């Protein structure tokens, strides 16, 4: 069976993907510097799948540490999750974000070429689209000027791949995720936000758990049906499965061009109030929230046209919004019980 290097694999999306890869029999090597995750995720992946992935603690922005991994193991493909991902922090520390996110990607490309590893799947983001001119947005819509260094690193890695894959020695797929939320049904792995969450779902679960006093809804005067912003929330387990099919498309040489991009969302737009309602319905908890000011830089509404992923990857999100919000809460209960946060 083929061996896949999962960078950032102890993180939120990487850990769920490692589970799905192992469930399908792939050998998984996880490498992470644990800057935003914890080593016990490896135990948890083993608990869920019955198989312990190989784990290498390494700073993947350092070429030497990456080359050791490629020299030690036979690798058939790379899924690249490792990156800094906090939008606000990236505005404060742009150089750190460029150094980390771009260097990691380049270290992969250099070593893949050196060792003849052909297949690469990149974590990209809907953030590259900015505010859409129309919804749902499809992959042909050109990226807009990035509003954050973080978003710019996602655009830049896509731009690099466009040129790097030209000779066909590396073939790549960028998956442009919309808003991943939720957790594994076992509640053994999930998102581990660092400090006060910026994102909606962990803020909701932490408010319900009493860690935060109240959720502030950032504006209810947007030009949307209920006045709050609209996003395409996708269950992290559905998202993880998209990586397995993307890697398999490469292994089976079904790529149409050397570098392909796919939107990975559900194709449905939900408002902030929709998320709150779903959370309250599935958990039976009344959430303490109030309406606050708009958050600077927020896109009003974006959701994905997922028809290309459906047609080419044969992948479609199947889990519902209620399954997302309930699984996020079940994961929060694990965190409370284990006093992780
Ligand atoms: P995460 O922070 O949970 O996972 C990223 C992992 O990368 C962490 O475990 C971190 O320790 C590791 N890492 C960072 N720098 C590293 C380095 N120099 N060397 C080794 N490991 C390093 O984040 P996530 O939510 O799982 O996101 C995974 C990927 O998906 C990221 O590239 C992110 O930009 C992208 N993405 C995330 C979202 C989202 O909303 N979560 C949306 C779109 C795209
Ligand atoms: C969702 C909605 C907020 C918190 C971020 C990144 C983006 C991408 C996806 C990585 C918005 C509202 C939020 C709160 C609120 N990630 N909200 N109160 O803004 O779509 O995008 O994640 O690539 O790059 O920027 O996600 O979860 O922060 O916000 O009202 O306390 O919830 O205004 O409408 P967003 P989010």
mmCIF file of C-alpha atoms and ligand atoms in Angstrom:
data_model
loop_
_atom_site.group_PDB
_atom_site.id
_atom_site.type_symbol
_atom_site.label_atom_id
_atom_site.label_comp_id
_atom_site.label_asym_id
_atom_site.label_seq_id
_atom_site.Cartn_x
_atom_site.Cartn_y
_atom_site.Cartn_z
ATOM 1 C CA UNK A 1 0.000 0.000 0.000
ATOM 2 C CA UNK A 2 1.191 3.520 -0.757
ATOM 3 C CA UNK A 3 2.795 5.794 1.831
ATOM 4 C CA UNK A 4 1.632 9.375 2.276
ATOM 5 C CA UNK A 5 3.475 12.102 4.101
ATOM 6 C CA UNK A 6 0.923 14.229 5.933
ATOM 7 C CA UNK A 7 2.521 17.508 6.983
ATOM 8 C CA UNK A 8 0.758 19.246 9.852
ATOM 9 C CA UNK A 9 -0.931 15.911 10.502
ATOM 10 C CA UNK A 10 -1.440 16.396 14.239
ATOM 11 C CA UNK A 11 -3.473 19.528 13.443
ATOM 12 C CA UNK A 12 -7.224 19.817 13.045
ATOM 13 C CA UNK A 13 -7.768 18.856 9.406
ATOM 14 C CA UNK A 14 -4.580 16.797 9.070
ATOM 15 C CA UNK A 15 -5.530 14.463 11.933
ATOM 16 C CA UNK A 16 -8.962 13.765 10.446
ATOM 17 C CA UNK A 17 -7.328 13.114 7.076
ATOM 18 C CA UNK A 18 -4.782 10.748 8.621
ATOM 19 C CA UNK A 19 -7.725 8.766 10.034
ATOM 20 C CA UNK A 20 -9.461 8.542 6.655
ATOM 21 C CA UNK A 21 -6.226 7.539 4.895
ATOM 22 C CA UNK A 22 -5.543 4.802 7.440
ATOM 23 C CA UNK A 23 -9.144 3.615 7.234
ATOM 24 C CA UNK A 24 -8.477 3.013 3.541
ATOM 25 C CA UNK A 25 -5.267 1.131 4.264
ATOM 26 C CA UNK A 26 -2.677 3.792 3.350
ATOM 27 C CA UNK A 27 0.545 4.055 5.322
ATOM 28 C CA UNK A 28 0.670 7.468 6.954
ATOM 29 C CA UNK A 29 3.732 9.408 8.046
ATOM 30 C CA UNK A 30 2.825 12.496 10.040
ATOM 31 C CA UNK A 31 5.301 15.291 10.465
ATOM 32 C CA UNK A 32 4.528 18.326 12.596
ATOM 33 C CA UNK A 33 6.462 20.668 14.872
ATOM 34 C CA UNK A 34 3.514 20.758 17.311
ATOM 35 C CA UNK A 35 3.446 24.556 17.171
ATOM 36 C CA UNK A 36 -0.360 24.410 17.041
ATOM 37 C CA UNK A 37 -1.170 20.834 18.035
ATOM 38 C CA UNK A 38 -0.324 18.159 20.515
ATOM 39 C CA UNK A 39 1.554 14.842 20.249
ATOM 40 C CA UNK A 40 -1.248 12.904 21.957
ATOM 41 C CA UNK A 41 -3.222 13.250 18.709
ATOM 42 C CA UNK A 42 -1.092 10.327 17.483
ATOM 43 C CA UNK A 43 -2.468 8.140 20.322
ATOM 44 C CA UNK A 44 -5.965 9.258 19.419
ATOM 45 C CA UNK A 45 -5.539 8.423 15.733
ATOM 46 C CA UNK A 46 -4.324 4.987 16.818
ATOM 47 C CA UNK A 47 -7.359 4.604 19.095
ATOM 48 C CA UNK A 48 -9.753 5.416 16.245
ATOM 49 C CA UNK A 49 -8.097 3.375 13.488
ATOM 50 C CA UNK A 50 -6.182 0.662 15.362
ATOM 51 C CA UNK A 51 -3.028 1.727 13.518
ATOM 52 C CA UNK A 52 -0.340 4.033 14.858
ATOM 53 C CA UNK A 53 0.945 6.419 12.190
ATOM 54 C CA UNK A 54 4.658 7.103 12.043
ATOM 55 C CA UNK A 55 5.296 10.451 13.702
ATOM 56 C CA UNK A 56 8.288 12.693 13.090
ATOM 57 C CA UNK A 57 8.540 15.904 15.058
ATOM 58 C CA UNK A 58 10.183 18.359 12.698
ATOM 59 C CA UNK A 59 10.162 22.007 11.745
ATOM 60 C CA UNK A 60 9.263 21.647 8.091
ATOM 61 C CA UNK A 61 10.312 25.202 7.317
ATOM 62 C CA UNK A 62 13.890 23.919 7.756
ATOM 63 C CA UNK A 63 15.122 22.235 4.598
ATOM 64 C CA UNK A 64 17.515 19.958 6.455
ATOM 65 C CA UNK A 65 14.755 18.534 8.637
ATOM 66 C CA UNK A 66 12.624 17.870 5.578
ATOM 67 C CA UNK A 67 15.408 16.202 3.618
ATOM 68 C CA UNK A 68 16.014 13.736 6.477
ATOM 69 C CA UNK A 69 12.385 12.611 6.230
ATOM 70 C CA UNK A 70 12.602 12.103 2.463
ATOM 71 C CA UNK A 71 15.930 10.246 2.849
ATOM 72 C CA UNK A 72 14.598 7.966 5.586
ATOM 73 C CA UNK A 73 11.246 6.925 4.139
ATOM 74 C CA UNK A 74 9.861 5.940 0.774
ATOM 75 C CA UNK A 75 7.062 8.439 0.089
ATOM 76 C CA UNK A 76 4.470 8.136 -2.699
ATOM 77 C CA UNK A 77 2.609 11.383 -2.122
ATOM 78 C CA UNK A 78 2.486 14.449 0.106
ATOM 79 C CA UNK A 79 -0.535 16.176 1.600
ATOM 80 C CA UNK A 80 0.569 19.572 2.849
ATOM 81 C CA UNK A 81 -1.429 20.914 5.792
ATOM 82 C CA UNK A 82 1.458 22.446 7.739
ATOM 83 C CA UNK A 83 1.076 26.208 7.908
ATOM 84 C CA UNK A 84 0.313 29.062 10.264
ATOM 85 C CA UNK A 85 -3.371 29.868 9.760
ATOM 86 C CA UNK A 86 -4.537 32.760 11.950
ATOM 87 C CA UNK A 87 -5.649 35.584 9.667
ATOM 88 C CA UNK A 88 -5.369 38.361 12.278
ATOM 89 C CA UNK A 89 -1.989 37.175 13.547
ATOM 90 C CA UNK A 90 -0.692 37.119 9.990
ATOM 91 C CA UNK A 91 -1.380 40.849 9.712
ATOM 92 C CA UNK A 92 0.696 41.388 12.888
ATOM 93 C CA UNK A 93 3.495 39.011 11.856
ATOM 94 C CA UNK A 94 3.557 38.962 8.051
ATOM 95 C CA UNK A 95 7.193 37.926 7.694
ATOM 96 C CA UNK A 96 6.753 34.913 10.006
ATOM 97 C CA UNK A 97 3.759 33.829 7.935
ATOM 98 C CA UNK A 98 5.558 34.167 4.600
ATOM 99 C CA UNK A 99 8.668 32.442 5.962
ATOM 100 C CA UNK A 100 6.777 29.520 7.455
ATOM 101 C CA UNK A 101 4.063 28.841 4.915
ATOM 102 C CA UNK A 102 6.127 29.399 1.785
ATOM 103 C CA UNK A 103 9.279 27.736 3.073
ATOM 104 C CA UNK A 104 7.367 24.590 4.047
ATOM 105 C CA UNK A 105 5.887 24.321 0.554
ATOM 106 C CA UNK A 106 9.221 24.945 -1.162
ATOM 107 C CA UNK A 107 10.993 22.394 1.017
ATOM 108 C CA UNK A 108 8.426 19.853 -0.111
ATOM 109 C CA UNK A 109 8.901 20.692 -3.791
ATOM 110 C CA UNK A 110 12.712 20.546 -3.587
ATOM 111 C CA UNK A 111 12.697 17.188 -1.863
ATOM 112 C CA UNK A 112 9.933 15.719 -3.979
ATOM 113 C CA UNK A 113 11.948 16.538 -7.094
ATOM 114 C CA UNK A 114 15.135 15.234 -5.511
ATOM 115 C CA UNK A 115 13.527 11.886 -4.616
ATOM 116 C CA UNK A 116 11.132 11.552 -7.561
ATOM 117 C CA UNK A 117 7.974 11.901 -5.462
ATOM 118 C CA UNK A 118 5.312 12.962 -7.921
ATOM 119 C CA UNK A 119 2.057 13.728 -6.156
ATOM 120 C CA UNK A 120 1.152 16.716 -4.003
ATOM 121 C CA UNK A 121 -2.109 17.872 -2.453
ATOM 122 C CA UNK A 122 -2.150 21.396 -1.040
ATOM 123 C CA UNK A 123 -4.442 22.901 1.613
ATOM 124 C CA UNK A 124 -5.787 26.006 -0.032
ATOM 125 C CA UNK A 125 -8.633 28.226 1.008
ATOM 126 C CA UNK A 126 -11.722 30.084 -0.167
ATOM 127 C CA UNK A 127 -10.019 33.143 1.289
ATOM 128 C CA UNK A 128 -8.193 33.497 -2.053
ATOM 129 C CA UNK A 129 -11.499 34.554 -3.693
ATOM 130 C CA UNK A 130 -12.107 37.560 -1.421
ATOM 131 C CA UNK A 131 -15.640 38.982 -1.729
ATOM 132 C CA UNK A 132 -17.323 37.097 -4.604
ATOM 133 C CA UNK A 133 -19.024 38.987 -7.406
ATOM 134 C CA UNK A 134 -21.584 36.194 -7.469
ATOM 135 C CA UNK A 135 -22.443 33.023 -5.553
ATOM 136 C CA UNK A 136 -21.928 30.129 -5.717
ATOM 137 C CA UNK A 137 -18.345 30.795 -6.697
ATOM 138 C CA UNK A 138 -16.507 28.479 -9.053
ATOM 139 C CA UNK A 139 -12.837 27.715 -9.606
ATOM 140 C CA UNK A 140 -12.585 29.932 -12.698
ATOM 141 C CA UNK A 141 -13.188 33.089 -10.684
ATOM 142 C CA UNK A 142 -9.798 34.753 -10.435
ATOM 143 C CA UNK A 143 -8.377 35.324 -6.937
ATOM 144 C CA UNK A 144 -8.758 38.874 -5.626
ATOM 145 C CA UNK A 145 -6.063 40.964 -3.994
ATOM 146 C CA UNK A 146 -5.391 39.263 -0.663
ATOM 147 C CA UNK A 147 -6.666 41.010 2.457
ATOM 148 C CA UNK A 148 -4.176 39.237 4.721
ATOM 149 C CA UNK A 149 -0.645 37.842 4.495
ATOM 150 C CA UNK A 150 -2.135 34.458 5.416
ATOM 151 C CA UNK A 151 -4.457 34.541 2.409
ATOM 152 C CA UNK A 152 -1.601 35.760 0.276
ATOM 153 C CA UNK A 153 0.512 32.717 1.247
ATOM 154 C CA UNK A 154 -2.312 30.480 -0.011
ATOM 155 C CA UNK A 155 -2.416 32.392 -3.315
ATOM 156 C CA UNK A 156 1.369 32.306 -3.616
ATOM 157 C CA UNK A 157 1.635 28.560 -3.106
ATOM 158 C CA UNK A 158 -1.021 28.075 -5.800
ATOM 159 C CA UNK A 159 0.943 30.416 -8.089
ATOM 160 C CA UNK A 160 4.146 28.477 -7.426
ATOM 161 C CA UNK A 161 2.414 25.203 -8.205
ATOM 162 C CA UNK A 162 1.195 26.579 -11.508
ATOM 163 C CA UNK A 163 4.805 26.948 -12.676
ATOM 164 C CA UNK A 164 6.476 24.149 -10.705
ATOM 165 C CA UNK A 165 4.183 21.485 -12.152
ATOM 166 C CA UNK A 166 4.791 22.557 -15.778
ATOM 167 C CA UNK A 167 7.388 19.860 -16.454
ATOM 168 C CA UNK A 168 5.028 17.213 -15.067
ATOM 169 C CA UNK A 169 7.572 15.875 -12.580
ATOM 170 C CA UNK A 170 5.269 17.052 -9.839
ATOM 171 C CA UNK A 171 1.500 16.828 -10.259
ATOM 172 C CA UNK A 172 -0.607 18.736 -7.791
ATOM 173 C CA UNK A 173 -4.122 19.350 -6.610
ATOM 174 C CA UNK A 174 -5.070 22.367 -4.493
ATOM 175 C CA UNK A 175 -8.202 21.905 -2.427
ATOM 176 C CA UNK A 176 -9.810 25.230 -1.656
ATOM 177 C CA UNK A 177 -11.618 24.628 1.621
ATOM 178 C CA UNK A 178 -14.558 26.752 2.601
ATOM 179 C CA UNK A 179 -15.311 26.779 6.381
ATOM 180 C CA UNK A 180 -14.383 23.493 8.052
ATOM 181 C CA UNK A 181 -16.148 22.866 11.365
ATOM 182 C CA UNK A 182 -17.157 19.863 13.480
ATOM 183 C CA UNK A 183 -15.157 16.940 14.752
ATOM 184 C CA UNK A 184 -14.731 13.194 14.434
ATOM 185 C CA UNK A 185 -17.814 11.206 15.570
ATOM 186 C CA UNK A 186 -15.697 9.485 18.244
ATOM 187 C CA UNK A 187 -15.011 12.939 19.768
ATOM 188 C CA UNK A 188 -11.384 11.831 20.101
ATOM 189 C CA UNK A 189 -10.000 14.430 17.703
ATOM 190 C CA UNK A 190 -11.136 17.923 16.786
ATOM 191 C CA UNK A 191 -10.071 21.521 16.603
ATOM 192 C CA UNK A 192 -7.729 22.855 19.307
ATOM 193 C CA UNK A 193 -7.922 26.632 19.074
ATOM 194 C CA UNK A 194 -4.998 28.508 20.520
ATOM 195 C CA UNK A 195 -6.214 31.112 23.056
ATOM 196 C CA UNK A 196 -9.394 33.055 22.317
ATOM 197 C CA UNK A 197 -10.901 31.563 19.138
ATOM 198 C CA UNK A 198 -11.281 33.810 16.111
ATOM 199 C CA UNK A 199 -13.569 31.404 14.339
ATOM 200 C CA UNK A 200 -17.286 31.107 14.930
ATOM 201 C CA UNK A 201 -17.731 27.414 15.796
ATOM 202 C CA UNK A 202 -15.102 27.104 18.560
ATOM 203 C CA UNK A 203 -16.310 30.427 19.976
ATOM 204 C CA UNK A 204 -19.833 29.026 20.159
ATOM 205 C CA UNK A 205 -18.779 25.775 21.857
ATOM 206 C CA UNK A 206 -16.522 27.611 24.327
ATOM 207 C CA UNK A 207 -19.353 30.022 25.161
ATOM 208 C CA UNK A 208 -21.725 27.120 25.732
ATOM 209 C CA UNK A 209 -19.067 25.478 27.935
ATOM 210 C CA UNK A 210 -18.796 28.645 30.034
ATOM 211 C CA UNK A 211 -15.210 29.400 28.965
ATOM 212 C CA UNK A 212 -16.373 32.582 27.203
ATOM 213 C CA UNK A 213 -19.079 34.843 28.604
ATOM 214 C CA UNK A 214 -20.952 35.489 25.378
ATOM 215 C CA UNK A 215 -20.703 35.217 21.630
ATOM 216 C CA UNK A 216 -20.690 38.505 19.764
ATOM 217 C CA UNK A 217 -22.400 38.206 16.388
ATOM 218 C CA UNK A 218 -20.339 40.454 14.169
ATOM 219 C CA UNK A 219 -23.082 42.535 12.569
ATOM 220 C CA UNK A 220 -26.740 41.858 11.693
ATOM 221 C CA UNK A 221 -27.107 44.626 9.128
ATOM 222 C CA UNK A 222 -25.524 42.908 6.130
ATOM 223 C CA UNK A 223 -27.477 42.621 2.857
ATOM 224 C CA UNK A 224 -28.397 38.974 3.545
ATOM 225 C CA UNK A 225 -31.818 37.477 4.388
ATOM 226 C CA UNK A 226 -31.268 37.640 8.190
ATOM 227 C CA UNK A 227 -28.601 40.368 8.178
ATOM 228 C CA UNK A 228 -25.688 38.126 9.241
ATOM 229 C CA UNK A 229 -22.832 36.909 7.036
ATOM 230 C CA UNK A 230 -23.122 33.741 5.015
ATOM 231 C CA UNK A 231 -20.499 30.989 4.719
ATOM 232 C CA UNK A 232 -20.242 27.455 3.352
ATOM 233 C CA UNK A 233 -19.588 25.378 6.482
ATOM 234 C CA UNK A 234 -18.266 21.903 5.790
ATOM 235 C CA UNK A 235 -17.882 18.948 8.154
ATOM 236 C CA UNK A 236 -14.196 18.197 8.715
ATOM 237 C CA UNK A 237 -14.796 14.477 8.083
ATOM 238 C CA UNK A 238 -16.218 15.205 4.619
ATOM 239 C CA UNK A 239 -13.264 17.491 3.997
ATOM 240 C CA UNK A 240 -10.794 14.819 5.116
ATOM 241 C CA UNK A 241 -12.332 12.369 2.640
ATOM 242 C CA UNK A 242 -11.803 14.855 -0.197
ATOM 243 C CA UNK A 243 -8.048 14.532 0.399
ATOM 244 C CA UNK A 244 -8.167 10.766 0.034
ATOM 245 C CA UNK A 245 -9.957 10.988 -3.307
ATOM 246 C CA UNK A 246 -7.626 13.759 -4.509
ATOM 247 C CA UNK A 247 -4.574 11.648 -3.700
ATOM 248 C CA UNK A 248 -6.174 8.638 -5.407
ATOM 249 C CA UNK A 249 -6.896 10.708 -8.516
ATOM 250 C CA UNK A 250 -3.132 11.389 -8.683
ATOM 251 C CA UNK A 251 -2.133 7.767 -8.018
ATOM 252 C CA UNK A 252 -4.509 6.589 -10.747
ATOM 253 C CA UNK A 253 -3.228 9.270 -13.192
ATOM 254 C CA UNK A 254 -6.698 10.728 -13.667
ATOM 255 C CA UNK A 255 -5.484 14.358 -13.459
ATOM 256 C CA UNK A 256 -6.572 16.359 -16.509
ATOM 257 C CA UNK A 257 -3.736 18.871 -16.101
ATOM 258 C CA UNK A 258 -0.617 18.943 -13.944
ATOM 259 C CA UNK A 259 -2.104 21.398 -11.469
ATOM 260 C CA UNK A 260 -5.790 21.257 -10.641
ATOM 261 C CA UNK A 261 -7.846 23.299 -8.160
ATOM 262 C CA UNK A 262 -11.123 22.226 -6.571
ATOM 263 C CA UNK A 263 -13.580 23.970 -4.278
ATOM 264 C CA UNK A 264 -14.335 21.862 -1.236
ATOM 265 C CA UNK A 265 -17.560 22.946 0.408
ATOM 266 C CA UNK A 266 -21.145 21.737 0.620
ATOM 267 C CA UNK A 267 -22.541 24.175 -1.926
ATOM 268 C CA UNK A 268 -24.890 25.609 0.731
ATOM 269 C CA UNK A 269 -24.653 28.990 2.379
ATOM 270 C CA UNK A 270 -25.591 29.323 6.051
ATOM 271 C CA UNK A 271 -25.785 32.507 8.116
ATOM 272 C CA UNK A 272 -24.362 33.065 11.597
ATOM 273 C CA UNK A 273 -27.917 32.822 12.966
ATOM 274 C CA UNK A 274 -28.395 29.494 11.136
ATOM 275 C CA UNK A 275 -25.342 28.120 12.948
ATOM 276 C CA UNK A 276 -26.577 29.350 16.315
ATOM 277 C CA UNK A 277 -30.039 27.864 15.678
ATOM 278 C CA UNK A 278 -28.587 24.519 14.638
ATOM 279 C CA UNK A 279 -26.320 24.457 17.697
ATOM 280 C CA UNK A 280 -29.200 25.249 20.049
ATOM 281 C CA UNK A 281 -31.426 22.625 18.418
ATOM 282 C CA UNK A 282 -28.916 19.764 18.408
ATOM 283 C CA UNK A 283 -27.496 20.391 21.895
ATOM 284 C CA UNK A 284 -30.556 21.752 23.696
ATOM 285 C CA UNK A 285 -28.356 24.575 25.033
ATOM 286 C CA UNK A 286 -29.493 28.206 24.920
ATOM 287 C CA UNK A 287 -26.505 30.141 23.669
ATOM 288 C CA UNK A 288 -25.638 33.469 25.272
ATOM 289 C CA UNK A 289 -25.071 35.874 22.405
ATOM 290 C CA UNK A 290 -25.580 39.472 21.437
ATOM 291 C CA UNK A 291 -25.237 41.518 18.288
ATOM 292 C CA UNK A 292 -22.049 43.545 17.990
ATOM 293 C CA UNK A 293 -20.290 45.621 15.370
ATOM 294 C CA UNK A 294 -19.200 44.268 12.009
ATOM 295 C CA UNK A 295 -15.711 42.706 11.995
ATOM 296 C CA UNK A 296 -13.335 44.500 9.673
ATOM 297 C CA UNK A 297 -12.439 42.520 6.562
ATOM 298 C CA UNK A 298 -15.384 40.093 6.757
ATOM 299 C CA UNK A 299 -16.719 38.855 3.442
ATOM 300 C CA UNK A 300 -20.527 39.328 3.321
ATOM 301 C CA UNK A 301 -21.466 36.037 1.677
ATOM 302 C CA UNK A 302 -19.615 33.198 0.015
ATOM 303 C CA UNK A 303 -20.501 29.651 -0.822
ATOM 304 C CA UNK A 304 -19.010 27.135 -3.196
ATOM 305 C CA UNK A 305 -19.946 25.824 -6.570
ATOM 306 C CA UNK A 306 -18.898 22.232 -5.926
ATOM 307 C CA UNK A 307 -19.845 20.805 -9.309
ATOM 308 C CA UNK A 308 -16.235 20.431 -10.469
ATOM 309 C CA UNK A 309 -15.250 18.413 -7.383
ATOM 310 C CA UNK A 310 -18.362 16.270 -7.816
ATOM 311 C CA UNK A 311 -17.633 15.605 -11.482
ATOM 312 C CA UNK A 312 -13.870 15.166 -11.365
ATOM 313 C CA UNK A 313 -13.207 13.815 -7.873
ATOM 314 C CA UNK A 314 -16.481 11.944 -7.545
ATOM 315 C CA UNK A 315 -16.725 13.563 -4.112
ATOM 316 C CA UNK A 316 -19.649 15.287 -2.444
ATOM 317 C CA UNK A 317 -20.137 16.438 1.132
ATOM 318 C CA UNK A 318 -22.829 14.346 2.817
ATOM 319 C CA UNK A 319 -22.862 15.435 6.458
ATOM 320 C CA UNK A 320 -25.454 18.001 7.570
ATOM 321 C CA UNK A 321 -25.133 21.260 9.442
ATOM 322 C CA UNK A 322 -26.729 19.633 12.506
ATOM 323 C CA UNK A 323 -24.084 16.877 12.400
ATOM 324 C CA UNK A 324 -21.422 19.579 12.252
ATOM 325 C CA UNK A 325 -22.650 21.571 15.237
ATOM 326 C CA UNK A 326 -23.409 18.497 17.374
ATOM 327 C CA UNK A 327 -20.015 16.901 16.727
ATOM 328 C CA UNK A 328 -18.304 20.217 17.549
ATOM 329 C CA UNK A 329 -20.135 20.218 20.885
ATOM 330 C CA UNK A 330 -19.267 16.588 21.618
ATOM 331 C CA UNK A 331 -15.597 17.451 21.002
ATOM 332 C CA UNK A 332 -15.888 20.455 23.334
ATOM 333 C CA UNK A 333 -17.203 18.074 26.001
ATOM 334 C CA UNK A 334 -14.104 15.893 25.537
ATOM 335 C CA UNK A 335 -11.935 18.980 26.004
ATOM 336 C CA UNK A 336 -13.836 19.966 29.141
ATOM 337 C CA UNK A 337 -13.606 16.451 30.587
ATOM 338 C CA UNK A 338 -9.905 16.169 29.904
ATOM 339 C CA UNK A 339 -9.286 19.797 30.881
ATOM 340 C CA UNK A 340 -7.335 20.330 27.668
ATOM 341 C CA UNK A 341 -8.584 23.898 27.335
HETATM 342 P P1 LIG B 1 -3.863 23.475 12.382
HETATM 343 O O1 LIG B 1 -3.110 24.641 12.942
HETATM 344 O O2 LIG B 1 -4.717 22.695 13.313
HETATM 345 O O3 LIG B 1 -2.851 22.481 11.652
HETATM 346 C C1 LIG B 1 -1.667 22.919 11.037
HETATM 347 C C2 LIG B 1 -0.523 22.133 11.647
HETATM 348 O O4 LIG B 1 0.695 22.578 11.041
HETATM 349 C C3 LIG B 1 -0.384 22.334 13.153
HETATM 350 O O5 LIG B 1 -0.421 21.067 13.794
HETATM 351 C C4 LIG B 1 0.988 22.990 13.315
HETATM 352 O O6 LIG B 1 1.657 22.552 14.483
HETATM 353 C C5 LIG B 1 1.691 22.552 12.037
HETATM 354 N N1 LIG B 1 2.788 23.428 11.613
HETATM 355 C C6 LIG B 1 2.776 24.771 11.421
HETATM 356 N N2 LIG B 1 4.002 25.191 11.052
HETATM 357 C C7 LIG B 1 4.805 24.090 11.006
HETATM 358 C C8 LIG B 1 6.177 23.870 10.703
HETATM 359 N N3 LIG B 1 6.999 24.886 10.398
HETATM 360 N N4 LIG B 1 6.657 22.613 10.743
HETATM 361 C C9 LIG B 1 5.848 21.584 11.058
HETATM 362 N N5 LIG B 1 4.550 21.720 11.367
HETATM 363 C C10 LIG B 1 4.039 22.962 11.342
HETATM 364 O O7 LIG B 1 -4.712 24.038 11.165
HETATM 365 P P2 LIG B 1 -5.853 23.329 10.305
HETATM 366 O O8 LIG B 1 -7.120 24.059 10.564
HETATM 367 O O9 LIG B 1 -5.803 21.857 10.460
HETATM 368 O O10 LIG B 1 -5.395 23.752 8.846
HETATM 369 C C11 LIG B 1 -4.650 22.888 8.031
HETATM 370 C C12 LIG B 1 -4.364 23.569 6.711
HETATM 371 O O11 LIG B 1 -5.594 23.930 6.094
HETATM 372 C C13 LIG B 1 -3.572 24.860 6.836
HETATM 373 O O12 LIG B 1 -2.692 24.947 5.752
HETATM 374 C C14 LIG B 1 -4.631 25.932 6.742
HETATM 375 O O13 LIG B 1 -4.105 27.142 6.239
HETATM 376 C C15 LIG B 1 -5.596 25.311 5.763
HETATM 377 N N6 LIG B 1 -6.959 25.811 5.857
HETATM 378 C C16 LIG B 1 -7.604 25.779 7.070
HETATM 379 C C17 LIG B 1 -8.903 26.278 7.174
HETATM 380 C C18 LIG B 1 -9.614 26.296 8.497
HETATM 381 O O14 LIG B 1 -10.581 27.044 8.618
HETATM 382 N N7 LIG B 1 -9.219 25.508 9.491
HETATM 383 C C19 LIG B 1 -9.544 26.771 6.016
HETATM 384 C C20 LIG B 1 -8.851 26.758 4.808
HETATM 385 C C21 LIG B 1 -7.567 26.278 4.749
HETATM 386 C C1 LIG B 2 -17.556 32.959 10.239
HETATM 387 C C2 LIG B 2 -18.696 33.936 10.427
HETATM 388 C C3 LIG B 2 -18.027 36.100 11.223
HETATM 389 C C4 LIG B 2 -16.683 34.783 15.173
HETATM 390 C C5 LIG B 2 -11.902 32.272 8.336
HETATM 391 C C6 LIG B 2 -10.603 32.705 7.683
HETATM 392 C C7 LIG B 2 -10.498 32.176 6.279
HETATM 393 C C8 LIG B 2 -10.699 30.657 6.231
HETATM 394 C C9 LIG B 2 -11.966 30.278 6.925
HETATM 395 C C10 LIG B 2 -8.540 29.573 6.382
HETATM 396 C C11 LIG B 2 -18.363 35.350 9.953
HETATM 397 C C12 LIG B 2 -18.897 35.405 12.244
HETATM 398 C C13 LIG B 2 -17.188 34.805 13.885
HETATM 399 C C14 LIG B 2 -17.415 35.440 16.206
HETATM 400 C C15 LIG B 2 -19.102 36.034 14.601
HETATM 401 N N1 LIG B 2 -9.647 29.973 6.914
HETATM 402 N N2 LIG B 2 -18.366 35.419 13.612
HETATM 403 N N3 LIG B 2 -18.597 36.040 15.867
HETATM 404 O O1 LIG B 2 -14.336 34.683 8.559
HETATM 405 O O2 LIG B 2 -15.276 32.892 7.082
HETATM 406 O O3 LIG B 2 -12.939 32.834 7.610
HETATM 407 O O4 LIG B 2 -11.984 30.855 8.255
HETATM 408 O O5 LIG B 2 -8.165 29.616 5.269
HETATM 409 O O6 LIG B 2 -9.252 32.522 5.804
HETATM 410 O O7 LIG B 2 -10.569 34.126 7.676
HETATM 411 O O8 LIG B 2 -14.638 32.311 9.417
HETATM 412 O O9 LIG B 2 -15.309 31.345 11.578
HETATM 413 O O10 LIG B 2 -14.025 33.518 11.556
HETATM 414 O O11 LIG B 2 -16.368 33.503 10.795
HETATM 415 O O12 LIG B 2 -20.159 36.591 14.363
HETATM 416 O O13 LIG B 2 -16.980 35.495 17.368
HETATM 417 O O14 LIG B 2 -18.965 34.066 11.839
HETATM 418 O O15 LIG B 2 -18.311 37.461 11.156
HETATM 419 O O16 LIG B 2 -19.520 35.870 9.402
HETATM 420 P P1 LIG B 2 -14.348 33.279 8.155
HETATM 421 P P2 LIG B 2 -15.021 32.633 10.915
#
